Amino acid sequence: MSTPTPPQPPARPRLGVFKFASCDGCQLTLLDCEDELLGIAAELEIAHFLEASSEAAPGPYDLVLVEGSVSTPEHVERIRRIRADARHLVTIGACATAGGVQALRNYADVEGYLATVYARPDYIETLATSTPVSAHVPVDFELRGCPIDRGQLVEVITAFLAGRKPAIPNHSVCFACKRRGNVCVTVAHGTPCLGPVTHAGCGALCPTYGRGCYGCFGPAGTTNLPALVPLMQRDGMSEEDIGRFLHTFNVTAFTAVEEQGQPGVTDVEGPG
Amino acid sequence: MSDPTPRYQELRIPSLARVEGETALHLRIHDGTVTEARLEIYEPPRFFEAFLRGRAHTEPPDLTSRICGICPVAYQMSACRAIEDACGVVVDGQLAALRRLLYCGEWIESQTLHIHMLHAPDFLGEDDVIGLSRSHPEHVRRGLRLKQTGNAVVELLGGRAIHPVNVRIGGFHRAPTRAELRHLEERLRTALDDAWDTVRWVAGFEFPDAACEADLLALAETGTYAIESGIPTVLPCDATLPPYSFPLRDFTEHVAEEQVSHSTALHSRLDSRRHLTGSLARWAVSGHLLSPLALQAAREAGLGDPPSRAGAGRGEVCRNPYRSILVRAVEVLYAVEEALRIIAEYERPARPCVEVPARAGTGHGATEAPRGLLYHRYAFDDGGRVTDARIVPPTAQNQGAIEEDLRRLVQAGLDRGEGSEAELTRLCERAVRNHDPCISCSAHFLELDIERTH
Ligand code: SF4
Ligand code: SF4
């Protein structure tokens, strides 16, 4: 453009958005913040966000959002480079935070999987596991959900800009369900529901629509999974059903709860 | 040009922007002739078809929605149809109407996303929607408003816009009340104006000449523009061949995916020919079934009249991939109208879903994702466990046509003397974005560097 350069505004923090093995849904949540999008763009310089822009500027970045799990040898290298370029790194979504649905392979025979999907598995390069970003580099904050919640994402970005810790509650979906005034689907209809052990964030969507929570936000901060199992059995689930119920979108995180009584992911306090 | 073009040239565009998922492009140019154009999809292998094995027949809709965050409804709808087909259940009446309404919501938001955020910047020389919001603020605001309305439809019916929770085989977990749906009407009426304005806006863009040489494949329904159901119908590129349809259960016999060592991805072929699905194919196959309003908008936008019956009779087939943005805009207008129509006729069904008892068998389902035909096939054992799953997404089918498109465009560019890397990169990125490829959907693309085969 030929207009004279206006006086330079103060440098805005630089945002980088990066994708690993994922469905793009969590990045899309950023584009779905229609009301806030232009405001966010005014506060942050979008330096790298391939889904949205051809402009791909090199680091360092002040805030990096990572979507997707680490699932190839190249990913392992790339996440290290990105971390080195990131002042503050936040994972967005179940894939980046707990390995996501892709982590189903961690408990299976990947060679067999390759043969199921590809006629010539020898052409494919992949890892036998799908791991969270925190398994490879330090992470400043982990935002849960498959996909993440729009409101929580805006809170994380706002908190970053204000230099404080995001106010993301660690309690279970049940709290939100009560606040919403829902009838409990387990108590009233005997519908199995993971709400008591699942991290809040969605506003108790599933019970609001009359179905049981299937755990897409992963385990809540303190959970008593063993206490829930007999309830699910009472409601007609076999051991195998319960296994599949817990092992879908946050496989590794719920497995960690089963094994150690602790969620496999924890909120890490950021430098602010 | 004063610089002699090197005899042999290789161009790699390491990452294409403003497409869903990750992909690179590899071009080989020999003596000024493009010998190869290859999309290298480096979306890591994801194993959905394998994950599905052993799962209950109720699970594929939620599970497969995670293949793509941009068109989760398409995955849920194709999965539901395939499972219901296997179980011998037909969902009709108001429940079918609600499904179409949900799908209209996804069409509105996904097509609007592509038009305003991914595609329009190319026509107006901007890097992204942020740049566009500076040069064309009112158009971006309108786009965001439209997209929000699409999201609102999906959110009301599905709970949330990405990976909706309210969809299940047989229908929904909860059917909305009339009053709840009525809330959407006012927004949709505004959206009708916004969609018209969008058609007029994109009609004013400048469209380079181009023609995609591929067969066009889309679903066809009787009496209505196919969205959530239909029979695969082909309009061959060779005008001497007549249009034809085939039963959905024969899909993989017609659309065969091959993994070849010299290529980077599974390639699909339709009866051994290259084919294209998506907006251009839908316009060619079912354009005449659009509403009078949408047809009027199409005419104003310069698309002319669609063929009266796939390829037969008079009418225009649009083969210019740049102009796909026009068809998308018309489809948004149509989807808004359809949404209003369905809401006006809505009566809350007595039950939110019909029972879908498990049984052994194989079922097929296909629907029109915003980006093209999405096919699912499941086989179940007696206990209703998945024994086999097959998913053929639109991008896997379109890849051959996109590569051919790229080869011709780059060749034309070279012939015009546009040989610099920057020029070719721009040209190719635009060409790929014309097709709105959804790389995330490539549940099973693979990466293969051809250099390794030397
Ligand atoms: S966490 Fe879920 S929504 Fe997010 S990228 Fe992964 S699969 Fe998609
Ligand atoms: S209720 Fe559970 S499964 Fe449903 S959206 Fe919330 S966290 Fe996800």
XYZ file of C-alpha atoms and ligand atoms in Angstrom:
742
model
C 0.000 0.000 0.000
C 1.184 3.527 -0.677
C -0.106 5.262 2.453
C 2.685 6.745 4.601
C 3.661 4.586 7.566
C 1.753 5.756 10.636
C 3.609 6.079 13.950
C 4.357 2.536 15.162
C 1.959 1.300 17.830
C 3.549 -0.459 20.805
C 4.534 -3.993 19.860
C 1.706 -6.434 20.480
C 2.419 -9.890 21.897
C 2.943 -12.365 19.063
C 0.636 -15.366 18.774
C 1.557 -18.668 17.144
C -0.926 -21.470 16.560
C 0.473 -24.900 15.696
C -1.118 -28.176 14.750
C -0.069 -31.766 15.389
C -2.230 -34.907 14.956
C -5.748 -33.540 15.243
C -9.016 -32.758 13.559
C -8.552 -28.955 13.433
C -11.578 -28.524 15.692
C -9.760 -26.793 18.523
C -8.105 -24.269 16.183
C -11.474 -23.724 14.584
C -12.808 -22.777 18.008
C -10.576 -19.715 17.743
C -12.190 -18.792 14.411
C -15.571 -19.506 15.982
C -15.004 -16.698 18.498
C -16.721 -14.420 15.954
C -17.562 -11.725 18.479
C -14.101 -11.689 19.980
C -12.007 -12.529 16.916
C -11.342 -9.024 15.693
C -10.733 -7.882 19.267
C -8.195 -10.665 19.781
C -6.532 -9.734 16.505
C -6.232 -6.161 17.751
C -4.529 -7.223 20.992
C -2.279 -9.929 19.588
C -0.212 -10.056 16.467
C -1.199 -13.275 14.703
C 2.275 -14.286 13.623
C 1.662 -17.923 12.727
C -1.740 -19.483 12.202
C -1.767 -21.535 9.014
C -5.414 -22.464 9.157
C -6.310 -18.795 8.997
C -3.487 -16.946 7.284
C -0.828 -17.250 4.598
C 1.353 -15.053 6.764
C 3.709 -17.419 8.596
C 6.280 -15.389 10.474
C 9.122 -17.066 12.355
C 9.382 -16.989 16.174
C 9.917 -16.116 18.913
C 6.273 -16.045 19.924
C 4.884 -14.704 23.183
C 1.924 -17.064 23.249
C 1.795 -20.398 21.486
C -1.354 -22.510 21.250
C -0.751 -26.139 20.341
C -3.442 -28.412 18.975
C -2.990 -32.121 18.396
C -0.933 -34.956 19.770
C 2.628 -36.028 19.113
C 2.394 -39.052 16.844
C 5.293 -39.094 14.381
C 9.085 -38.900 14.758
C 8.982 -35.493 13.050
C 6.485 -34.234 15.637
C 8.935 -34.985 18.447
C 11.518 -32.709 16.837
C 9.025 -30.034 15.892
C 7.477 -29.636 19.351
C 10.957 -29.062 20.802
C 11.692 -26.337 18.269
C 8.345 -24.687 18.921
C 8.895 -24.786 22.685
C 12.276 -23.124 22.248
C 10.519 -20.330 20.356
C 7.629 -19.925 22.793
C 7.581 -17.738 25.859
C 4.272 -19.189 27.021
C 2.928 -22.483 25.685
C -0.662 -23.600 26.093
C -2.063 -26.886 24.812
C -5.605 -26.750 23.493
C -7.821 -29.813 23.507
C -7.785 -33.457 24.444
C -5.285 -34.392 21.720
C -2.581 -31.985 22.851
C -3.391 -32.438 26.535
C -3.932 -36.195 26.800
C -3.127 -37.742 23.422
C -6.789 -37.558 22.385
C -8.712 -40.177 20.479
C -5.500 -41.027 18.643
C -4.108 -42.491 21.878
C -6.348 -45.522 21.335
C -3.385 -46.828 19.400
C -1.257 -46.782 22.577
C -3.114 -49.849 23.761
C -3.153 -51.638 20.443
C -0.901 -53.219 17.905
C 0.014 -50.375 15.578
C 1.502 -52.697 12.985
C -1.870 -54.378 12.829
C -3.572 -50.991 12.526
C -1.364 -49.980 9.641
C -2.249 -53.174 7.858
C -5.950 -52.489 8.470
C -5.848 -49.046 6.906
C -3.089 -49.219 4.320
C -2.341 -51.790 1.711
C 1.371 -50.991 1.929
C 2.102 -50.164 5.573
C 5.821 -49.981 4.852
C 5.298 -46.580 3.219
C 4.055 -45.036 6.446
C 6.004 -43.333 9.145
C 4.337 -43.143 12.508
C 4.998 -43.642 16.185
C 3.381 -46.494 18.074
C 1.957 -43.920 20.462
C 0.016 -40.681 20.457
C 1.256 -38.642 23.381
C 0.390 -35.306 24.955
C 2.674 -32.344 24.411
C 3.632 -32.390 28.105
C 5.293 -35.774 27.584
C 7.890 -33.998 25.467
C 8.293 -30.399 26.632
C 7.208 -28.262 29.591
C 3.723 -26.833 29.168
C 2.473 -23.670 30.861
C -1.220 -24.391 30.771
C -3.437 -27.214 29.528
C -6.914 -26.480 28.264
C -9.162 -29.523 28.161
C -11.994 -30.572 25.915
C -12.687 -32.328 22.660
C -13.190 -29.732 21.447
C -12.248 -26.938 23.833
C -14.891 -24.502 24.976
C -14.965 -21.086 23.301
C -15.479 -19.221 26.583
C -12.569 -21.018 28.244
C -10.304 -20.232 25.293
C -11.136 -16.545 25.485
C -10.422 -16.686 29.245
C -7.012 -18.271 28.630
C -6.073 -15.577 26.108
C -7.422 -12.775 28.298
C -5.524 -14.124 31.302
C -2.354 -14.274 29.247
C -2.774 -10.659 28.167
C -3.428 -9.620 31.762
C -0.491 -11.671 33.045
C -2.543 -13.812 35.388
C -3.472 -17.459 35.736
C -6.577 -18.486 33.764
C -9.631 -18.911 35.949
C -10.548 -22.389 34.746
C -12.322 -24.358 37.459
C -11.045 -27.842 38.179
C -14.328 -29.322 39.375
C -16.569 -31.885 37.680
C -19.348 -31.591 35.107
C -21.853 -32.350 37.905
C -21.322 -28.857 39.357
C -22.262 -27.244 36.075
C -25.164 -29.652 35.687
C -26.577 -28.648 39.076
C -26.075 -24.978 38.352
C -27.963 -25.391 35.115
C -30.844 -26.938 36.990
C -30.750 -30.191 35.031
C -32.398 -33.338 36.238
C -29.618 -35.884 36.870
C -29.808 -38.447 34.062
C -28.299 -41.183 36.219
C -30.584 -40.661 39.196
C -33.750 -40.029 37.195
C -33.340 -42.336 34.196
C -30.525 -44.750 35.049
C -28.462 -43.418 32.164
C -24.750 -44.038 32.678
C -22.932 -40.695 32.930
C -19.292 -39.761 33.427
C -20.259 -36.302 34.686
C -19.110 -36.974 38.286
C -15.541 -37.681 37.163
C -15.242 -35.387 34.135
C -13.623 -31.952 34.083
C -16.031 -29.025 33.822
C -15.941 -26.697 30.858
C -18.769 -27.616 28.515
C -21.551 -26.346 30.768
C -22.899 -29.910 31.177
C -24.022 -30.172 27.583
C -24.864 -33.858 27.400
C -27.133 -34.071 30.457
C -28.842 -30.926 29.200
C -29.678 -32.857 26.036
C -30.726 -35.924 27.997
C -27.692 -38.123 27.464
C -24.910 -39.214 29.775
C -21.563 -37.426 29.703
C -18.992 -39.404 27.721
C -15.978 -37.698 29.230
C -14.751 -35.539 26.366
C -13.126 -33.045 28.774
C -11.096 -35.741 30.529
C -10.901 -36.346 34.272
C -11.688 -33.614 36.795
C -9.053 -32.509 39.279
C -10.196 -34.791 42.071
C -12.224 -37.774 41.040
C -13.448 -40.914 42.640
C -13.702 -43.183 39.665
C -13.991 -46.436 41.681
C -17.141 -45.085 43.346
C -18.772 -44.543 39.963
C -18.132 -48.023 38.591
C -20.865 -49.855 40.604
C -23.360 -47.197 39.499
C -22.558 -47.816 35.853
C -22.859 -51.555 36.451
C -26.222 -51.023 38.116
C -27.308 -49.206 34.967
C -26.515 -52.239 32.862
C -22.971 -51.684 31.676
C -20.624 -54.640 31.481
C -16.986 -54.295 32.424
C -16.170 -54.157 28.752
C -18.735 -51.395 28.149
C -17.238 -49.362 30.975
C -13.795 -49.887 29.539
C -14.833 -48.512 26.158
C -16.772 -45.690 27.805
C -13.641 -44.474 29.585
C -11.318 -45.230 26.714
C -12.313 -43.036 23.865
C -11.520 -39.336 23.778
C -9.206 -39.096 26.781
C -7.882 -42.630 26.905
C -4.609 -42.019 28.654
C -5.983 -39.539 31.167
C -8.718 -41.833 32.429
C -6.310 -44.755 32.414
C -4.014 -42.748 34.681
C -6.925 -42.179 37.048
C -7.698 -45.877 37.086
C -4.092 -46.748 37.764
C -2.974 -44.016 40.150
C -6.174 -42.329 41.236
C -4.803 -39.144 39.650
C -5.593 -37.527 36.329
C -2.768 -37.973 33.852
C -2.831 -34.254 33.209
C -2.451 -31.427 35.654
C -2.782 -27.705 35.417
C 0.624 -26.167 35.446
C 0.791 -22.674 36.760
C 2.174 -20.371 34.083
C 4.810 -17.700 34.599
C 2.021 -15.145 34.147
C 11.747 -12.765 -19.436
C 15.464 -12.121 -19.563
C 16.445 -14.933 -17.194
C 16.664 -18.199 -19.028
C 14.412 -20.630 -17.215
C 16.505 -23.505 -15.926
C 15.953 -26.680 -17.892
C 14.986 -28.562 -14.828
C 13.194 -27.136 -11.863
C 11.682 -28.453 -8.708
C 9.419 -26.435 -6.508
C 8.275 -27.354 -3.046
C 5.750 -25.330 -1.167
C 6.332 -26.684 2.302
C 2.995 -25.810 3.840
C -0.160 -24.581 2.259
C -2.011 -21.973 4.246
C -5.739 -21.502 4.716
C -6.684 -25.084 4.137
C -7.850 -27.447 6.852
C -5.098 -29.777 7.895
C -1.566 -29.884 6.629
C -0.276 -30.424 3.187
C 2.664 -29.583 0.979
C 2.959 -29.361 -2.750
C 5.661 -30.767 -4.978
C 6.094 -29.698 -8.596
C 8.496 -31.001 -11.192
C 9.168 -28.907 -14.217
C 11.291 -30.178 -17.058
C 12.250 -27.932 -19.950
C 9.348 -25.615 -19.220
C 6.882 -28.504 -19.047
C 5.232 -29.531 -15.809
C 5.876 -33.226 -15.513
C 4.335 -33.701 -12.116
C 2.207 -31.837 -9.596
C 1.735 -33.617 -6.340
C -0.069 -32.766 -3.156
C 1.942 -34.211 -0.313
C -0.370 -34.651 2.526
C 1.597 -34.842 5.716
C -1.296 -35.094 8.011
C 0.014 -37.946 10.152
C -1.712 -41.275 9.716
C -4.755 -41.526 11.927
C -6.326 -44.877 12.422
C -10.026 -44.292 12.694
C -11.052 -47.306 10.645
C -8.966 -49.472 12.952
C -10.214 -47.758 16.149
C -13.767 -48.520 15.133
C -13.290 -52.280 15.171
C -14.883 -53.882 18.204
C -16.909 -50.771 19.046
C -20.667 -50.953 19.622
C -22.997 -49.962 16.770
C -23.977 -46.849 18.720
C -20.445 -45.436 18.759
C -19.342 -44.460 15.226
C -21.229 -41.133 15.083
C -19.350 -39.653 18.077
C -16.085 -41.332 17.224
C -15.907 -40.451 13.526
C -16.949 -36.850 14.139
C -13.413 -36.459 15.526
C -11.980 -37.056 12.061
C -12.821 -33.489 11.173
C -13.619 -30.472 13.302
C -14.810 -28.544 10.246
C -17.537 -30.920 9.116
C -18.362 -33.124 12.138
C -22.063 -33.160 11.231
C -21.234 -34.722 7.868
C -19.383 -37.544 9.636
C -22.201 -38.048 12.119
C -24.833 -38.099 9.390
C -22.976 -40.496 7.061
C -22.221 -42.786 10.014
C -25.861 -42.780 11.188
C -27.131 -43.569 7.714
C -24.709 -46.449 7.251
C -25.550 -47.983 10.648
C -29.285 -47.579 10.147
C -28.911 -49.161 6.713
C -27.192 -52.166 8.277
C -29.898 -52.433 10.935
C -32.764 -52.035 8.489
C -34.104 -48.816 10.025
C -35.329 -45.777 8.116
C -35.497 -42.409 9.863
C -38.149 -40.211 8.283
C -40.713 -37.513 9.002
C -39.797 -34.734 11.395
C -36.649 -36.528 12.568
C -35.336 -36.587 9.011
C -36.279 -32.928 8.665
C -34.341 -32.100 11.837
C -31.305 -33.866 10.448
C -31.517 -31.826 7.276
C -31.845 -28.683 9.396
C -28.745 -29.604 11.385
C -26.869 -30.224 8.146
C -28.058 -26.872 6.747
C -26.462 -25.263 9.806
C -23.157 -26.926 9.000
C -23.406 -25.939 5.339
C -24.039 -22.322 6.296
C -21.141 -22.073 8.710
C -18.620 -24.182 6.830
C -19.263 -22.690 3.383
C -19.274 -19.197 4.887
C -15.984 -19.916 6.645
C -14.466 -20.979 3.362
C -15.877 -18.073 1.382
C -14.881 -15.273 3.753
C -11.907 -16.527 5.705
C -10.124 -18.893 3.372
C -11.072 -18.104 -0.219
C -12.028 -14.425 -0.620
C -8.625 -13.127 0.554
C -7.178 -14.664 -2.648
C -9.425 -12.612 -4.892
C -8.722 -9.400 -3.018
C -4.985 -9.750 -2.560
C -5.027 -10.202 1.219
C -3.148 -12.697 3.381
C -6.060 -13.460 5.639
C -9.368 -12.466 7.112
C -7.643 -9.967 9.397
C -6.260 -8.102 6.394
C -9.647 -8.419 4.763
C -11.323 -6.941 7.819
C -9.224 -3.801 7.275
C -9.883 -3.451 3.546
C -13.452 -4.808 3.473
C -14.790 -4.507 7.019
C -18.491 -4.671 6.204
C -18.076 -7.870 4.183
C -16.116 -9.553 6.953
C -18.660 -8.471 9.551
C -21.423 -9.898 7.384
C -19.480 -13.143 6.962
C -18.951 -13.497 10.693
C -22.655 -12.832 11.271
C -23.676 -15.488 8.736
C -21.244 -17.997 10.141
C -22.565 -17.331 13.620
C -26.078 -18.068 12.430
C -24.940 -21.377 10.967
C -23.229 -22.158 14.261
C -26.405 -21.181 16.150
C -28.422 -23.746 14.195
C -25.883 -26.508 14.903
C -25.583 -25.409 18.536
C -29.305 -25.468 19.154
C -29.796 -28.899 17.586
C -26.459 -30.406 18.485
C -25.417 -28.693 21.712
C -22.256 -27.249 20.247
C -20.926 -26.344 16.820
C -17.892 -28.638 16.844
C -18.545 -32.326 17.579
C -22.229 -31.923 18.462
C -23.385 -34.171 21.312
C -27.086 -34.489 20.546
C -26.858 -36.719 17.456
C -27.447 -40.462 17.782
C -28.416 -43.335 15.531
C -32.161 -43.214 15.015
C -32.325 -39.447 15.471
C -31.477 -37.253 18.435
C -31.147 -37.523 22.190
C -33.535 -34.636 22.539
C -35.785 -33.018 19.935
C -36.170 -29.251 20.203
C -39.529 -27.664 20.916
C -41.196 -25.510 18.292
C -40.594 -22.449 20.428
C -36.863 -23.162 20.618
C -36.604 -23.422 16.857
C -38.670 -20.277 16.363
C -35.910 -18.405 18.170
C -33.701 -19.034 15.165
C -36.133 -17.598 12.657
C -35.289 -13.955 13.096
C -31.572 -14.618 12.746
C -32.159 -16.760 9.697
C -34.190 -14.001 8.066
C -31.261 -11.627 8.528
C -29.052 -14.408 7.200
C -31.161 -14.598 4.045
C -30.268 -10.981 3.265
C -26.648 -11.573 4.233
C -26.481 -14.609 1.975
C -27.895 -12.620 -0.962
C -25.355 -9.886 -0.351
C -22.611 -12.487 -0.227
C -23.649 -13.860 -3.622
C -23.582 -10.332 -5.079
C -20.222 -9.621 -3.468
C -18.443 -12.707 -4.770
C -20.079 -12.308 -8.176
C -18.036 -9.138 -8.530
C -14.707 -10.948 -8.131
C -12.426 -11.478 -11.080
C -12.277 -15.098 -12.217
C -9.307 -16.403 -14.153
C -10.160 -18.811 -16.950
C -9.791 -22.431 -15.985
C -11.607 -25.700 -16.463
C -11.311 -28.784 -14.352
C -11.196 -31.879 -16.514
C -12.791 -34.515 -14.361
C -16.032 -36.396 -14.012
C -18.415 -34.796 -11.548
C -19.847 -36.998 -8.782
C -22.608 -35.987 -6.388
C -25.604 -37.515 -4.686
C -28.976 -37.036 -6.341
C -32.354 -37.108 -4.594
C -35.810 -37.096 -6.102
C -37.376 -33.686 -5.897
C -34.848 -31.989 -3.664
C -31.256 -30.736 -3.672
C -29.352 -33.658 -2.150
C -27.733 -32.948 1.215
C -28.238 -35.727 3.754
C -29.087 -38.578 1.383
C -29.184 -39.616 -2.266
C -27.894 -41.897 -4.981
C -24.373 -41.418 -6.384
C -24.712 -39.805 -9.799
C -21.991 -39.088 -12.333
C -21.730 -36.493 -15.028
C -18.799 -37.671 -17.155
C -16.308 -35.117 -18.352
C -16.466 -36.618 -21.810
C -19.643 -35.029 -23.170
C -20.301 -38.023 -25.410
C -20.872 -40.223 -22.362
C -24.308 -40.074 -20.723
C -24.835 -39.294 -17.028
C -25.382 -42.356 -14.858
C -26.121 -43.428 -11.289
C -25.217 -46.494 -9.292
C -26.497 -47.999 -6.028
C -24.692 -46.826 -2.928
C -23.822 -50.395 -1.964
C -21.611 -50.554 -5.061
C -19.728 -47.385 -4.102
C -16.323 -48.935 -3.517
C -16.595 -50.862 -6.768
C -16.921 -47.588 -8.645
C -14.754 -45.386 -6.453
C -11.632 -47.389 -5.844
C -8.836 -46.171 -3.630
C -5.376 -47.305 -4.524
C -2.139 -46.864 -2.681
C 0.674 -46.517 -5.176
C 4.343 -46.274 -4.396
C 5.018 -43.296 -6.655
C 2.278 -41.242 -5.076
C 1.913 -39.635 -1.716
C -1.669 -40.520 -0.973
C -4.401 -42.966 -1.515
C -5.807 -42.093 -4.895
C -9.424 -42.609 -5.728
C -10.644 -43.280 -9.182
C -14.205 -43.298 -10.386
C -14.573 -46.070 -12.917
C -10.883 -45.582 -13.741
C -11.297 -41.879 -14.397
C -10.450 -38.743 -12.410
C -13.368 -37.231 -10.582
C -14.411 -34.287 -8.518
C -17.032 -34.011 -5.790
C -18.264 -30.894 -3.994
C -20.075 -27.705 -4.950
C -19.334 -27.808 -8.685
C -20.488 -31.425 -8.904
C -23.647 -30.747 -6.884
C -24.524 -27.792 -9.100
C -24.118 -29.941 -12.211
C -26.076 -32.902 -10.861
C -28.875 -31.274 -8.839
C -28.711 -27.560 -9.590
C -32.150 -27.644 -11.222
C -33.626 -28.723 -7.878
C -32.500 -25.573 -6.058
C -35.218 -23.161 -4.951
C -36.413 -20.433 -7.336
C -34.689 -17.850 -5.126
C -31.351 -19.676 -5.197
C -31.654 -20.152 -8.960
C -32.313 -16.462 -9.406
C -29.221 -15.684 -7.312
C -27.196 -18.125 -9.407
C -28.334 -16.436 -12.596
C -27.457 -13.005 -11.221
C -24.075 -14.329 -10.205
C -23.420 -15.377 -13.789
C -23.711 -19.124 -13.279
C -26.583 -19.287 -15.735
C -29.139 -22.057 -15.508
C -28.012 -25.480 -14.328
C -28.636 -28.472 -16.591
C -32.266 -29.540 -16.279
C -31.270 -33.113 -15.544
C -27.685 -34.199 -14.904
C -25.973 -33.204 -18.104
C -29.020 -33.685 -20.274
C -31.037 -30.842 -21.675
C -29.858 -27.268 -21.842
C -28.081 -25.456 -19.072
C -24.602 -24.754 -17.907
C -22.176 -26.940 -16.059
C -19.566 -24.841 -14.285
C -16.114 -26.410 -14.511
C -14.083 -23.397 -13.434
C -12.783 -24.149 -9.936
C -12.270 -20.427 -9.216
C -15.997 -19.971 -9.617
C -16.773 -22.624 -6.998
C -17.040 -19.706 -4.581
C -20.168 -18.612 -6.481
C -21.810 -22.006 -6.136
C -20.887 -22.061 -2.443
C -22.506 -18.681 -1.927
C -25.663 -19.856 -3.715
C -25.678 -23.001 -1.577
C -25.498 -20.897 1.578
C -28.525 -18.946 0.417
C -30.342 -22.204 -0.299
C -29.409 -23.690 3.085
C -30.749 -20.618 4.882
C -34.011 -20.883 2.969
C -34.261 -24.604 3.677
C -33.658 -23.979 7.364
C -36.486 -21.447 7.433
C -38.786 -23.822 5.579
C -38.062 -26.752 7.916
C -38.608 -24.602 10.996
C -41.906 -23.266 9.643
C -43.173 -26.824 9.067
C -41.793 -28.284 12.297
C -43.941 -30.319 14.667
C -42.113 -31.793 17.615
C -42.031 -35.582 17.168
C -43.429 -37.742 19.956
C -40.031 -39.349 20.454
C -36.596 -37.858 19.712
C -35.392 -41.042 18.015
C -36.444 -44.415 16.705
C -34.950 -47.593 18.105
C -32.101 -49.056 16.078
C -31.646 -52.617 17.332
C -28.277 -54.157 16.542
C -28.035 -56.994 14.067
C -25.372 -58.591 11.943
C -24.913 -57.067 8.520
C -23.266 -54.437 6.389
C -24.570 -50.926 5.821
C -23.704 -48.015 3.545
C -24.226 -44.302 4.106
C -23.344 -41.249 2.066
C -24.142 -37.587 2.482
C -22.987 -34.316 0.934
C -20.394 -32.781 3.240
C -19.856 -29.107 2.362
C -16.717 -30.217 0.530
C -18.232 -33.192 -1.224
C -19.520 -36.708 -1.011
C -18.631 -38.559 2.190
C -19.129 -42.323 2.188
C -19.159 -44.706 5.205
C -19.521 -48.480 5.286
C -19.734 -50.637 8.416
C -19.981 -54.356 8.958
C -21.379 -55.656 12.259
C -21.397 -59.047 13.962
C -24.395 -60.559 15.785
C -23.668 -58.549 18.902
C -23.648 -55.305 16.903
C -19.843 -54.899 17.166
C -18.047 -53.260 14.275
C -16.012 -55.852 12.408
C -14.992 -53.601 9.533
C -15.207 -49.911 8.695
C -14.490 -47.998 5.527
C -14.558 -44.212 5.188
C -14.041 -42.384 1.900
C -13.865 -38.622 2.433
C -14.241 -36.005 -0.305
C -10.641 -34.818 -0.327
C -9.345 -38.329 -0.983
C -11.597 -38.436 -4.020
C -10.737 -34.956 -5.228
C -6.999 -35.268 -4.958
C -6.417 -36.558 -8.478
C -8.536 -33.784 -9.978
C -6.796 -31.130 -7.865
C -3.368 -32.341 -8.968
C -4.408 -32.300 -12.615
C -5.797 -28.825 -12.085
C -2.491 -27.709 -10.609
C -0.525 -29.193 -13.461
C -2.568 -27.324 -16.063
C -2.597 -24.044 -14.168
C 1.126 -24.050 -13.575
C 1.689 -24.947 -17.205
C -0.474 -22.025 -18.281
C 1.393 -19.799 -15.837
C 4.742 -20.890 -17.235
C 3.511 -20.315 -20.783
C 2.565 -16.781 -19.769
C 6.065 -16.309 -18.421
C 5.192 -16.504 -14.733
C 8.096 -18.660 -13.740
C 9.278 -17.257 -10.424
C 8.824 -19.299 -7.293
C 6.739 -16.624 -5.668
C 4.395 -16.424 -8.646
C 4.016 -20.177 -8.931
C 3.477 -20.539 -5.194
C 0.682 -18.002 -5.250
C -0.893 -19.652 -8.245
C -0.814 -23.102 -6.691
C -2.059 -22.040 -3.309
C -5.013 -20.369 -4.950
C -5.686 -23.417 -7.087
C -5.726 -25.709 -4.080
C -7.956 -23.416 -2.042
C -10.461 -23.313 -4.905
C -11.335 -26.857 -3.946
C -11.571 -26.243 -0.204
C -9.727 -29.466 0.506
C -10.155 -30.805 3.978
C -6.912 -32.510 4.751
C -8.022 -33.368 8.274
C -10.686 -35.558 6.721
C -7.986 -37.646 5.173
C -8.432 -40.297 7.784
C -5.823 -42.294 5.959
C -3.540 -40.216 3.833
C 0.113 -40.910 4.033
C 3.352 -39.159 3.568
C 5.887 -40.400 1.092
C 8.789 -38.447 -0.221
C 9.356 -39.418 -3.792
C 13.056 -38.689 -3.460
C 13.347 -41.832 -1.412
C 12.298 -43.949 -4.359
C 15.269 -42.899 -6.471
S -9.099 -32.429 20.969
Fe -10.844 -33.159 19.796
S -11.557 -31.306 18.825
Fe -9.520 -30.874 19.485
S -8.233 -31.348 17.744
Fe -8.357 -33.157 19.020
S -9.978 -34.361 18.130
Fe -10.200 -32.292 17.390
S -21.141 -33.491 29.221
Fe -19.229 -34.646 29.084
S -19.156 -35.570 27.035
Fe -20.773 -34.018 27.043
S -19.749 -32.207 26.232
Fe -19.579 -32.115 28.470
S -17.636 -33.095 28.978
Fe -18.143 -33.633 26.853
